[in-house]
PDB file of C-alpha atoms in Angstrom:
ATOM      1  CA  UNK A   1      38.992  11.972 -12.729  1.00  0.00           C
ATOM      2  CA  UNK A   2      37.609  14.907 -14.728  1.00  0.00           C
ATOM      3  CA  UNK A   3      38.435  13.122 -17.937  1.00  0.00           C
ATOM      4  CA  UNK A   4      36.476  10.068 -16.759  1.00  0.00           C
ATOM      5  CA  UNK A   5      33.330  12.185 -16.206  1.00  0.00           C
ATOM      6  CA  UNK A   6      33.836  13.841 -19.627  1.00  0.00           C
ATOM      7  CA  UNK A   7      34.204  10.448 -21.254  1.00  0.00           C
ATOM      8  CA  UNK A   8      30.968   9.283 -19.630  1.00  0.00           C
ATOM      9  CA  UNK A   9      29.161  12.400 -20.962  1.00  0.00           C
ATOM     10  CA  UNK A  10      30.680  12.139 -24.387  1.00  0.00           C
ATOM     11  CA  UNK A  11      29.947   8.449 -24.724  1.00  0.00           C
ATOM     12  CA  UNK A  12      26.374   8.666 -23.717  1.00  0.00           C
ATOM     13  CA  UNK A  13      25.804  11.780 -25.831  1.00  0.00           C
ATOM     14  CA  UNK A  14      27.013   9.832 -29.003  1.00  0.00           C
ATOM     15  CA  UNK A  15      24.682   6.994 -28.157  1.00  0.00           C
ATOM     16  CA  UNK A  16      21.698   9.248 -27.542  1.00  0.00           C
ATOM     17  CA  UNK A  17      22.161  11.348 -30.652  1.00  0.00           C
ATOM     18  CA  UNK A  18      22.787   8.282 -32.789  1.00  0.00           C
ATOM     19  CA  UNK A  19      19.535   6.659 -31.513  1.00  0.00           C
ATOM     20  CA  UNK A  20      17.551   9.829 -32.086  1.00  0.00           C
ATOM     21  CA  UNK A  21      18.757   9.927 -35.665  1.00  0.00           C
ATOM     22  CA  UNK A  22      17.711   6.353 -36.134  1.00  0.00           C
ATOM     23  CA  UNK A  23      14.311   7.358 -34.863  1.00  0.00           C
ATOM     24  CA  UNK A  24      14.274  10.128 -37.418  1.00  0.00           C
ATOM     25  CA  UNK A  25      14.053  12.947 -34.917  1.00  0.00           C
ATOM     26  CA  UNK A  26      15.021  16.349 -36.407  1.00  0.00           C
ATOM     27  CA  UNK A  27      17.631  17.405 -33.781  1.00  0.00           C
ATOM     28  CA  UNK A  28      19.066  20.941 -34.460  1.00  0.00           C
ATOM     29  CA  UNK A  29      20.968  21.420 -31.121  1.00  0.00           C
ATOM     30  CA  UNK A  30      22.195  18.933 -28.633  1.00  0.00           C
ATOM     31  CA  UNK A  31      23.997  19.566 -25.349  1.00  0.00           C
ATOM     32  CA  UNK A  32      24.997  17.263 -22.510  1.00  0.00           C
ATOM     33  CA  UNK A  33      26.452  18.139 -19.125  1.00  0.00           C
ATOM     34  CA  UNK A  34      27.584  15.917 -16.154  1.00  0.00           C
ATOM     35  CA  UNK A  35      27.732  16.726 -12.560  1.00  0.00           C
ATOM     36  CA  UNK A  36      29.775  14.021 -10.744  1.00  0.00           C
ATOM     37  CA  UNK A  37      30.724  14.963  -7.247  1.00  0.00           C
ATOM     38  CA  UNK A  38      33.405  13.074  -5.418  1.00  0.00           C
ATOM     39  CA  UNK A  39      33.692  11.911  -1.837  1.00  0.00           C
ATOM     40  CA  UNK A  40      35.665  14.166   0.542  1.00  0.00           C
ATOM     41  CA  UNK A  41      37.776  11.216   1.902  1.00  0.00           C
ATOM     42  CA  UNK A  42      40.086   8.778   0.143  1.00  0.00           C
ATOM     43  CA  UNK A  43      39.484   7.075  -2.092  1.00  0.00           C
ATOM     44  CA  UNK A  44      37.913  10.146  -3.739  1.00  0.00           C
ATOM     45  CA  UNK A  45      35.509   8.244  -6.015  1.00  0.00           C
ATOM     46  CA  UNK A  46      32.447   9.681  -7.618  1.00  0.00           C
ATOM     47  CA  UNK A  47      29.562   9.505  -5.250  1.00  0.00           C
ATOM     48  CA  UNK A  48      26.950   9.741  -8.168  1.00  0.00           C
ATOM     49  CA  UNK A  49      26.727  11.237 -11.571  1.00  0.00           C
ATOM     50  CA  UNK A  50      23.828  13.377 -12.962  1.00  0.00           C
ATOM     51  CA  UNK A  51      23.815  13.662 -16.714  1.00  0.00           C
ATOM     52  CA  UNK A  52      21.628  16.350 -18.228  1.00  0.00           C
ATOM     53  CA  UNK A  53      20.590  16.440 -21.814  1.00  0.00           C
ATOM     54  CA  UNK A  54      19.268  19.599 -23.587  1.00  0.00           C
ATOM     55  CA  UNK A  55      17.718  18.842 -27.003  1.00  0.00           C
ATOM     56  CA  UNK A  56      16.359  21.245 -29.491  1.00  0.00           C
ATOM     57  CA  UNK A  57      14.717  20.435 -32.803  1.00  0.00           C
ATOM     58  CA  UNK A  58      11.535  20.274 -34.770  1.00  0.00           C
ATOM     59  CA  UNK A  59       8.740  18.047 -33.355  1.00  0.00           C
ATOM     60  CA  UNK A  60      11.031  16.113 -31.031  1.00  0.00           C
ATOM     61  CA  UNK A  61       9.094  13.209 -29.532  1.00  0.00           C
ATOM     62  CA  UNK A  62       9.679  13.240 -25.757  1.00  0.00           C
ATOM     63  CA  UNK A  63       9.097   9.462 -25.469  1.00  0.00           C
ATOM     64  CA  UNK A  64      11.789   8.904 -28.141  1.00  0.00           C
ATOM     65  CA  UNK A  65      14.213  11.148 -26.243  1.00  0.00           C
ATOM     66  CA  UNK A  66      13.535   9.246 -22.964  1.00  0.00           C
ATOM     67  CA  UNK A  67      13.931   5.925 -24.619  1.00  0.00           C
ATOM     68  CA  UNK A  68      17.221   6.942 -26.218  1.00  0.00           C
ATOM     69  CA  UNK A  69      18.552   7.913 -22.866  1.00  0.00           C
ATOM     70  CA  UNK A  70      17.289   4.613 -21.315  1.00  0.00           C
ATOM     71  CA  UNK A  71      19.036   2.682 -23.989  1.00  0.00           C
ATOM     72  CA  UNK A  72      22.249   4.444 -23.680  1.00  0.00           C
TER      73      UNK A  72
END
């Protein structure tokens, strides 16, 4: 289950950074984390997933970042 959560984070991270590069955003640091708690009872599925992006760069356009996340 942890690998599925990591796969989700990795896949969306690649989408977002690719879109930001297409939008010519000067990203110097990019981090993504995922918090995906599971239900206590069987089946122990994910109850939700919160993906957090931390982007550092020169003159990063917040609307471009939000749009990249939406598209991903």
